[in-house]
Amino acid sequence: MLKIVVCVSGGGTNLQAVIDAISNGSITNARLEAVISNNPGAYALERAKAHGIAAFCISPKQFENRESFNQAFLQKVDSFQPDLIVLAGFLVVIPEIMIQQYPNRIINIHPSLIPSFCGTGYYGLKVHEGVLERGVKVTGATVHFVDEGTDTGPIILQKPVQVEEGDTPEVLQRRVMEQAEWNILPKAIDLIANGKVTVKDGKAVVAKV
Ligand code: GAR
C-alpha cells in the first residue's frame, strides 16, 4: 500500500480529485496519510478533515527564517514515512535536502504543457495569463517528478486542452483543471502505486496497461 502525503496551498480541487479517485477505486494500492498546507486558510485543509484525513498547517510565518521552516516542514513530512509526496497546488519551493531524500518520490501537477509556461514565476493563474498573452491554441497540464530545478523533472503524464476564443485566465484555468488536471493527477498516482512508472536516463517510462 503506497503511503501518500499531499502538500497544498489553496482550494484543493486536485486533492479532492485524488480523494475521490481513492474512494471510487480508480486509484488502487494507495492510502492518504496526511495533508500539509503552508497556508492556514487553505480550503484544502477542510476537504481533508471532511474525509477524516489528518490535516496540518506549517506556515513560514510561524518561523524565524526559511531554514527553520524547511526543517519543520521536512520533519512533518518524514513523520509519516511516505512512499510518495504529491504537490497538489503547493506553492512553496521544496527544500533541496528533501528532494535528495525522496528521489523520484515527489510528484507535482503543473497547469501547462511543460516545457511551455513553466519555471520561476509560472504558477496558478499566472500560467493561464501567459498562455492567453502568447496566443497559443493548445495548453494542458503535466504531472512530473520533482528534481532540483523548477518544473524540470521527468514528465509522467500530459494532457492537452484547447484554448477557446474569448477565454479569460479564470475560464481557461477551470477548463484545464476539469479536462486535464483532475484526470492525470489521480491516474499518475495509480500508475505509481501499481509499479508502472520507472525513471530511466532522466525520463519517466510508463508501462503499457
Ligand atoms: C492547480 O491549477 C495546479 O495545477 C496549480 O495550482 C492550482 C491549485 O489548485 N499548481 C501550480 O501552478 C504549480 N506550479 P487546487 O488547489 O484547486 O488543486
Short mmCIF file of C-alpha atoms and ligand atoms in Angstrom, two decimals, residues 8-16 44 47 87-91 108-112 118-119 122-128 141-142 144 150-151 173 176-177 181-182 185, ligand 1:
data_model
loop_
_atom_site.label_atom_id
_atom_site.label_comp_id
_atom_site.label_asym_id
_atom_site.label_seq_id
_atom_site.Cartn_x
_atom_site.Cartn_y
_atom_site.Cartn_z
CA VAL A 8 -1.37 22.02 -0.74
CA SER A 9 -1.66 25.80 -0.58
CA GLY A 10 -5.15 26.65 -1.76
CA GLY A 11 -8.56 25.38 -2.80
CA GLY A 12 -7.56 21.75 -3.06
CA THR A 13 -9.59 20.67 -6.08
CA ASN A 14 -6.72 18.41 -7.13
CA LEU A 15 -6.62 16.95 -3.63
CA GLN A 16 -10.36 16.35 -3.95
CA ALA A 44 -7.87 22.05 1.03
CA ARG A 47 -11.54 18.93 2.39
CA LEU A 87 2.39 18.53 -4.62
CA ALA A 88 -1.18 19.47 -5.48
CA GLY A 89 -1.07 23.23 -5.90
CA PHE A 90 1.74 23.61 -3.35
CA LEU A 91 3.31 27.00 -3.91
CA ASN A 108 3.87 17.82 -8.97
CA ILE A 109 0.87 18.84 -11.06
CA HIS A 110 1.54 21.86 -13.28
CA PRO A 111 -1.21 23.58 -15.29
CA SER A 112 0.56 23.77 -18.67
CA CYS A 118 6.63 26.76 -16.50
CA GLY A 119 9.57 27.63 -14.28
CA TYR A 122 4.63 30.49 -13.52
CA TYR A 123 2.09 29.22 -11.02
CA GLY A 124 -1.68 29.26 -10.68
CA LEU A 125 -3.47 31.91 -12.77
CA LYS A 126 -0.16 33.36 -13.99
CA VAL A 127 0.31 30.31 -16.18
CA HIS A 128 -3.02 30.86 -17.93
CA ALA A 141 -1.42 20.02 -17.77
CA THR A 142 1.61 17.95 -16.76
CA HIS A 144 6.14 15.25 -13.32
CA THR A 150 11.70 24.34 -11.16
CA ASP A 151 9.33 22.16 -13.22
CA GLN A 173 -7.88 27.59 -15.58
CA VAL A 176 -7.54 22.85 -17.72
CA MET A 177 -8.48 21.54 -14.28
CA GLU A 181 -5.53 18.04 -14.03
CA TRP A 182 -8.27 16.13 -12.21
CA LEU A 185 -3.05 13.51 -11.30
C1 GAR B 1 -3.73 23.95 -9.92
O1 GAR B 1 -4.14 24.50 -11.14
C2 GAR B 1 -2.30 23.45 -10.02
O2 GAR B 1 -2.00 22.89 -11.28
C3 GAR B 1 -1.54 24.74 -9.80
O3 GAR B 1 -2.23 25.36 -8.75
C4 GAR B 1 -3.62 25.03 -8.84
C5 GAR B 1 -4.09 24.53 -7.49
O4 GAR B 1 -5.48 24.33 -7.48
N1 GAR B 1 -0.17 24.47 -9.48
C6 GAR B 1 0.84 25.25 -9.90
O5 GAR B 1 0.68 26.25 -10.57
C7 GAR B 1 2.24 24.75 -9.51
N2 GAR B 1 3.24 25.42 -10.26
P1 GAR B 1 -6.18 23.40 -6.38
O6 GAR B 1 -5.70 23.90 -5.02
O7 GAR B 1 -7.65 23.66 -6.57
O8 GAR B 1 -5.79 21.97 -6.64
#
